């Protein structure tokens, strides 16, 4: 935790000292190595690979812990702005929002840019018939035919999901919440909040792979 005193000074004031190596350059352990630099692109995956998880709830909690750790790391150890204790519902909700945004940016990045600009989607876009829009939280939602129904906002304008591993986690979670019921019950539970292309076949496949069922 404490190094030499000169480290607290400007680098220009550091003492000049040359250290001679006692290693022989011909030894196999002392050989030139090449380093590769990896630059994250716009389609960089999530903080954690969702394919490694079997529970949507656990995945959201782990991401929430990472977000808290990243936030706390910005403050000093004794700062009163650091968050402690168990995760709150707001933190888990923020983690879910972060995951969904990352998922949409990975799958629908070009469509999202067009939607934000108010431009027309390509005729071959899978979102063309959904009349999608971006809400105030930056999530792509389907406008659908339930605009004036008395259903909650999340059901009238479900969030679009396109990444297969996120789809698997959401369907598995819905299937468990309806106590391992059939395709129709699971599909109805999913559509309370999310819109998935070819959802019926995805739900059927997921139930077929359910070890409990």
Coordinates of N, CA, C and O in Angstrom, one line a residue, residues 54-148:
X54 N -28.1 -20.4 -16.3 CA -29.3 -21.1 -16.5 C -30.5 -20.4 -15.8 O -31.6 -20.8 -16.0
X55 N -30.2 -19.3 -15.1 CA -31.3 -18.6 -14.4 C -31.2 -17.1 -14.8 O -30.2 -16.4 -14.6
X56 N -32.3 -16.6 -15.2 CA -32.5 -15.1 -15.6 C -32.3 -14.3 -14.3 O -31.6 -13.2 -14.3
X57 N -32.9 -14.7 -13.2 CA -32.8 -14.0 -11.9 C -31.3 -14.0 -11.4 O -30.8 -12.9 -11.0
X58 N -30.6 -15.1 -11.5 CA -29.2 -15.1 -11.1 C -28.3 -14.2 -12.0 O -27.4 -13.5 -11.5
X59 N -28.6 -14.3 -13.3 CA -27.8 -13.5 -14.2 C -28.0 -12.0 -13.9 O -27.0 -11.2 -13.9
X60 N -29.2 -11.5 -13.6 CA -29.4 -10.1 -13.3 C -28.7 -9.7 -12.0 O -28.2 -8.6 -11.9
X61 N -28.8 -10.6 -11.1 CA -28.1 -10.3 -9.8 C -26.6 -10.2 -9.9 O -26.0 -9.3 -9.3
X62 N -26.0 -11.1 -10.7 CA -24.6 -11.0 -10.8 C -24.2 -9.7 -11.6 O -23.2 -9.1 -11.2
X63 N -24.9 -9.4 -12.6 CA -24.6 -8.1 -13.3 C -24.8 -6.9 -12.4 O -24.1 -5.9 -12.4
X64 N -25.9 -7.0 -11.5 CA -26.1 -5.9 -10.6 C -24.9 -5.7 -9.6 O -24.5 -4.6 -9.3
X65 N -24.4 -6.9 -9.1 CA -23.2 -6.8 -8.3 C -22.0 -6.1 -9.0 O -21.3 -5.3 -8.4
X66 N -21.8 -6.5 -10.3 CA -20.7 -5.9 -11.0 C -20.9 -4.4 -11.2 O -20.0 -3.6 -11.1
X67 N -22.1 -4.0 -11.5 CA -22.4 -2.6 -11.7 C -22.2 -1.8 -10.4 O -21.6 -0.7 -10.4
X68 N -22.6 -2.4 -9.2 CA -22.3 -1.8 -8.0 C -20.8 -1.7 -7.7 O -20.4 -0.6 -7.2
X69 N -20.1 -2.7 -8.0 CA -18.7 -2.7 -7.7 C -18.0 -1.6 -8.6 O -17.1 -0.9 -8.1
X70 N -18.4 -1.5 -9.9 CA -17.8 -0.5 -10.8 C -18.1 0.9 -10.2 O -17.3 1.8 -10.3
X71 N -19.4 1.1 -9.7 CA -19.7 2.4 -9.2 C -19.0 2.7 -8.0 O -18.4 3.8 -7.8
X72 N -18.9 1.8 -7.0 CA -18.1 2.0 -5.8 C -16.7 2.3 -6.0 O -16.0 3.0 -5.3
X73 N -16.1 1.7 -7.1 CA -14.7 1.8 -7.4 C -14.3 3.3 -7.8 O -13.2 3.7 -7.7
X74 N -15.3 4.1 -8.2 CA -15.1 5.5 -8.5 C -14.9 6.4 -7.3 O -14.4 7.5 -7.4
X75 N -15.4 5.9 -6.2 CA -15.3 6.7 -4.9 C -14.2 6.1 -4.0 O -13.8 5.0 -4.1
X76 N -13.8 7.0 -3.1 CA -12.8 6.6 -2.1 C -13.3 5.5 -1.2 O -14.5 5.3 -1.0
X77 N -12.4 4.8 -0.5 CA -12.8 3.7 0.4 C -13.8 4.2 1.5 O -14.6 3.5 2.0
X78 N -13.6 5.5 1.9 CA -14.3 6.0 3.1 C -15.5 6.9 2.6 O -16.1 7.6 3.4
X79 N -15.7 6.9 1.3 CA -16.8 7.8 0.8 C -18.2 7.4 1.2 O -18.5 6.2 1.2
X80 N -19.0 8.3 1.6 CA -20.4 8.0 1.9 C -21.3 7.7 0.7 O -22.5 7.4 0.9
X81 N -20.7 7.9 -0.5 CA -21.5 7.6 -1.7 C -21.4 6.2 -2.1 O -22.1 5.8 -3.1
X82 N -20.5 5.4 -1.5 CA -20.4 4.0 -1.8 C -21.7 3.2 -1.3 O -22.2 3.6 -0.2
X83 N -22.1 2.2 -2.0 CA -23.3 1.4 -1.7 C -22.9 0.1 -1.1 O -22.0 -0.6 -1.6
X84 N -23.5 -0.3 0.0 CA -23.2 -1.5 0.7 C -24.5 -2.3 1.0 O -25.6 -1.9 0.6
X85 N -24.3 -3.4 1.6 CA -25.5 -4.2 2.0 C -26.0 -5.1 0.8 O -25.3 -5.2 -0.2
X86 N -27.2 -5.7 1.0 CA -27.8 -6.5 0.0 C -28.3 -5.7 -1.2 O -28.5 -4.5 -1.1
X87 N -28.4 -6.3 -2.3 CA -28.9 -5.6 -3.5 C -30.3 -5.1 -3.3 O -31.2 -5.8 -2.7
X88 N -30.6 -4.0 -3.9 CA -32.0 -3.5 -3.8 C -32.8 -3.8 -5.1 O -32.2 -4.2 -6.1
X89 N -34.1 -3.7 -5.0 CA -34.9 -3.9 -6.2 C -34.5 -3.0 -7.3 O -34.6 -3.3 -8.5
X90 N -34.2 -1.7 -7.0 CA -33.8 -0.7 -8.0 C -32.5 -1.1 -8.7 O -32.4 -0.9 -9.9
X91 N -31.6 -1.7 -8.0 CA -30.3 -2.1 -8.6 C -30.5 -3.3 -9.5 O -29.9 -3.3 -10.6
X92 N -31.4 -4.2 -9.1 CA -31.7 -5.4 -10.0 C -32.4 -4.9 -11.2 O -32.2 -5.4 -12.4
X93 N -33.4 -4.0 -11.1 CA -34.1 -3.4 -12.2 C -33.1 -2.7 -13.2 O -33.3 -2.8 -14.4
X94 N -32.2 -1.9 -12.6 CA -31.2 -1.2 -13.4 C -30.3 -2.2 -14.2 O -29.9 -2.0 -15.3
X95 N -30.0 -3.3 -13.5 CA -29.2 -4.4 -14.2 C -29.9 -5.0 -15.3 O -29.3 -5.2 -16.4
X96 N -31.2 -5.3 -15.1 CA -32.0 -5.8 -16.2 C -32.1 -4.9 -17.4 O -32.0 -5.3 -18.6
X97 N -32.3 -3.6 -17.1 CA -32.3 -2.6 -18.2 C -31.0 -2.5 -18.9 O -31.0 -2.4 -20.2
X98 N -29.9 -2.6 -18.2 CA -28.6 -2.6 -18.8 C -28.4 -3.8 -19.7 O -27.9 -3.7 -20.9
X99 N -28.8 -5.0 -19.3 CA -28.7 -6.2 -20.0 C -29.5 -6.1 -21.3 O -29.0 -6.5 -22.4
X100 N -30.7 -5.6 -21.2 CA -31.6 -5.6 -22.4 C -31.1 -4.6 -23.4 O -31.2 -4.8 -24.6
X101 N -30.5 -3.4 -22.9 CA -30.0 -2.5 -23.8 C -28.8 -3.1 -24.6 O -28.6 -2.9 -25.8
X102 N -27.9 -3.8 -23.8 CA -26.7 -4.4 -24.5 C -27.2 -5.4 -25.5 O -26.6 -5.5 -26.6
X103 N -28.2 -6.2 -25.2 CA -28.7 -7.2 -26.1 C -29.3 -6.6 -27.3 O -29.0 -7.0 -28.4
X104 N -30.1 -5.5 -27.2 CA -30.6 -4.9 -28.3 C -29.6 -4.2 -29.2 O -29.6 -4.2 -30.4
X105 N -28.6 -3.6 -28.6 CA -27.5 -2.9 -29.3 C -26.7 -4.0 -30.1 O -26.1 -3.6 -31.2
X106 N -26.6 -5.2 -29.6 CA -25.9 -6.2 -30.3 C -26.6 -6.8 -31.5 O -26.0 -7.2 -32.5
X107 N -27.9 -6.8 -31.4 CA -28.8 -7.5 -32.4 C -29.4 -6.5 -33.3 O -29.5 -6.7 -34.5
X108 N -29.9 -5.4 -32.8 CA -30.7 -4.4 -33.5 C -30.0 -3.0 -33.6 O -30.6 -2.0 -33.6
X109 N -28.7 -3.0 -33.7 CA -27.9 -1.7 -33.6 C -28.3 -0.8 -34.8 O -28.6 0.4 -34.6
X110 N -28.3 -1.4 -36.0 CA -28.7 -0.5 -37.2 C -30.1 -0.1 -37.1 O -30.4 1.1 -37.5
X111 N -31.0 -1.0 -36.8 CA -32.4 -0.6 -36.7 C -32.6 0.5 -35.7 O -33.4 1.4 -35.9
X112 N -31.9 0.4 -34.5 CA -32.1 1.4 -33.5 C -31.7 2.8 -33.9 O -32.3 3.8 -33.6
X113 N -30.6 2.8 -34.7 CA -30.1 4.1 -35.2 C -31.2 4.8 -36.1 O -31.5 6.0 -36.1
X114 N -31.8 3.9 -37.0 CA -32.9 4.4 -37.9 C -34.1 4.9 -37.1 O -34.7 5.9 -37.4
X115 N -34.5 4.1 -36.1 CA -35.7 4.5 -35.3 C -35.5 5.8 -34.6 O -36.3 6.6 -34.6
X116 N -34.3 6.0 -34.0 CA -34.0 7.2 -33.3 C -34.0 8.4 -34.2 O -34.5 9.5 -33.9
X117 N -33.6 8.2 -35.5 CA -33.6 9.3 -36.4 C -34.9 9.5 -37.1 O -35.1 10.5 -37.8
X118 N -35.9 8.6 -36.8 CA -37.2 8.7 -37.4 C -37.2 8.2 -38.9 O -38.1 8.6 -39.6
X119 N -36.2 7.5 -39.3 CA -36.1 7.0 -40.7 C -36.9 5.7 -40.8 O -37.2 5.0 -39.8
X120 N -37.2 5.4 -42.0 CA -37.9 4.1 -42.4 C -37.0 2.9 -42.3 O -35.8 3.0 -42.7
X121 N -37.5 1.9 -41.7 CA -36.7 0.6 -41.6 C -36.7 -0.1 -43.0 O -37.6 0.1 -43.8
X122 N -35.6 -0.8 -43.3 CA -35.5 -1.5 -44.5 C -36.7 -2.5 -44.7 O -37.2 -3.0 -43.7
X123 N -37.1 -2.8 -45.9 CA -38.2 -3.7 -46.1 C -38.0 -5.1 -45.6 O -38.9 -5.8 -45.2
X124 N -36.7 -5.5 -45.6 CA -36.4 -6.8 -45.1 C -36.1 -6.9 -43.6 O -35.7 -8.0 -43.1
X125 N -36.3 -5.8 -42.9 CA -36.1 -5.8 -41.4 C -37.1 -6.7 -40.7 O -38.3 -6.6 -41.0
X126 N -36.7 -7.5 -39.8 CA -37.6 -8.3 -39.0 C -38.5 -7.5 -38.1 O -39.5 -8.0 -37.5
X127 N -38.2 -6.2 -37.9 CA -38.9 -5.3 -37.0 C -40.0 -4.5 -37.8 O -40.7 -3.7 -37.1
X128 N -40.0 -4.6 -39.1 CA -40.8 -3.7 -39.9 C -42.2 -3.7 -39.5 O -42.9 -2.7 -39.4
X129 N -42.8 -4.9 -39.3 CA -44.2 -5.1 -39.0 C -44.6 -4.7 -37.6 O -45.8 -4.8 -37.2
X130 N -43.6 -4.5 -36.7 CA -43.9 -4.2 -35.3 C -44.0 -2.8 -34.9 O -44.3 -2.4 -33.8
X131 N -43.8 -1.9 -35.9 CA -43.8 -0.4 -35.6 C -43.0 -0.1 -34.4 O -43.5 0.5 -33.4
X132 N -41.8 -0.4 -34.3 CA -41.0 -0.2 -33.1 C -40.7 1.2 -32.8 O -40.7 2.1 -33.7
X133 N -40.4 1.5 -31.6 CA -40.0 2.9 -31.1 C -39.1 2.7 -30.0 O -39.0 1.6 -29.3
X134 N -38.3 3.7 -29.7 CA -37.3 3.7 -28.6 C -37.9 4.6 -27.4 O -38.3 5.7 -27.6
X135 N -38.1 4.0 -26.3 CA -38.7 4.7 -25.1 C -37.7 5.6 -24.5 O -36.5 5.7 -24.9
X136 N -38.1 6.3 -23.4 CA -37.3 7.3 -22.8 C -36.1 6.7 -22.0 O -35.2 7.4 -21.6
X137 N -36.1 5.3 -21.9 CA -35.0 4.7 -21.2 C -34.0 4.1 -22.3 O -33.0 3.4 -21.9
X138 N -34.3 4.3 -23.6 CA -33.4 3.8 -24.6 C -33.6 2.4 -25.0 O -32.8 1.7 -25.7
X139 N -34.8 1.8 -24.7 CA -35.2 0.4 -25.0 C -36.1 0.4 -26.2 O -37.0 1.3 -26.3
X140 N -35.9 -0.5 -27.1 CA -36.7 -0.7 -28.3 C -38.0 -1.5 -27.9 O -37.9 -2.6 -27.3
X141 N -39.1 -0.9 -28.2 CA -40.4 -1.6 -27.9 C -41.3 -1.7 -29.1 O -41.1 -0.9 -30.1
X142 N -42.2 -2.7 -29.1 CA -43.1 -2.9 -30.2 C -44.4 -2.0 -29.9 O -44.9 -2.1 -28.8
X143 N -44.8 -1.3 -30.9 CA -46.0 -0.5 -30.7 C -47.2 -1.4 -30.7 O -48.1 -1.3 -29.9
X144 N -47.3 -2.3 -31.7 CA -48.3 -3.3 -31.7 C -49.8 -2.8 -31.9 O -50.0 -1.6 -32.1
X145 N -50.7 -3.7 -31.7 CA -52.1 -3.4 -31.9 C -52.9 -3.1 -30.6 O -54.1 -3.0 -30.5
X146 N -52.1 -3.1 -29.4 CA -52.8 -3.0 -28.1 C -52.6 -1.6 -27.5 O -52.6 -1.4 -26.3
X147 N -52.4 -0.6 -28.4 CA -52.1 0.8 -28.0 C -53.1 1.3 -27.0 O -52.7 2.0 -26.0
X148 N -54.4 1.1 -27.3 CA -55.4 1.7 -26.5 C -56.1 0.7 -25.5 O -57.2 1.0 -25.0

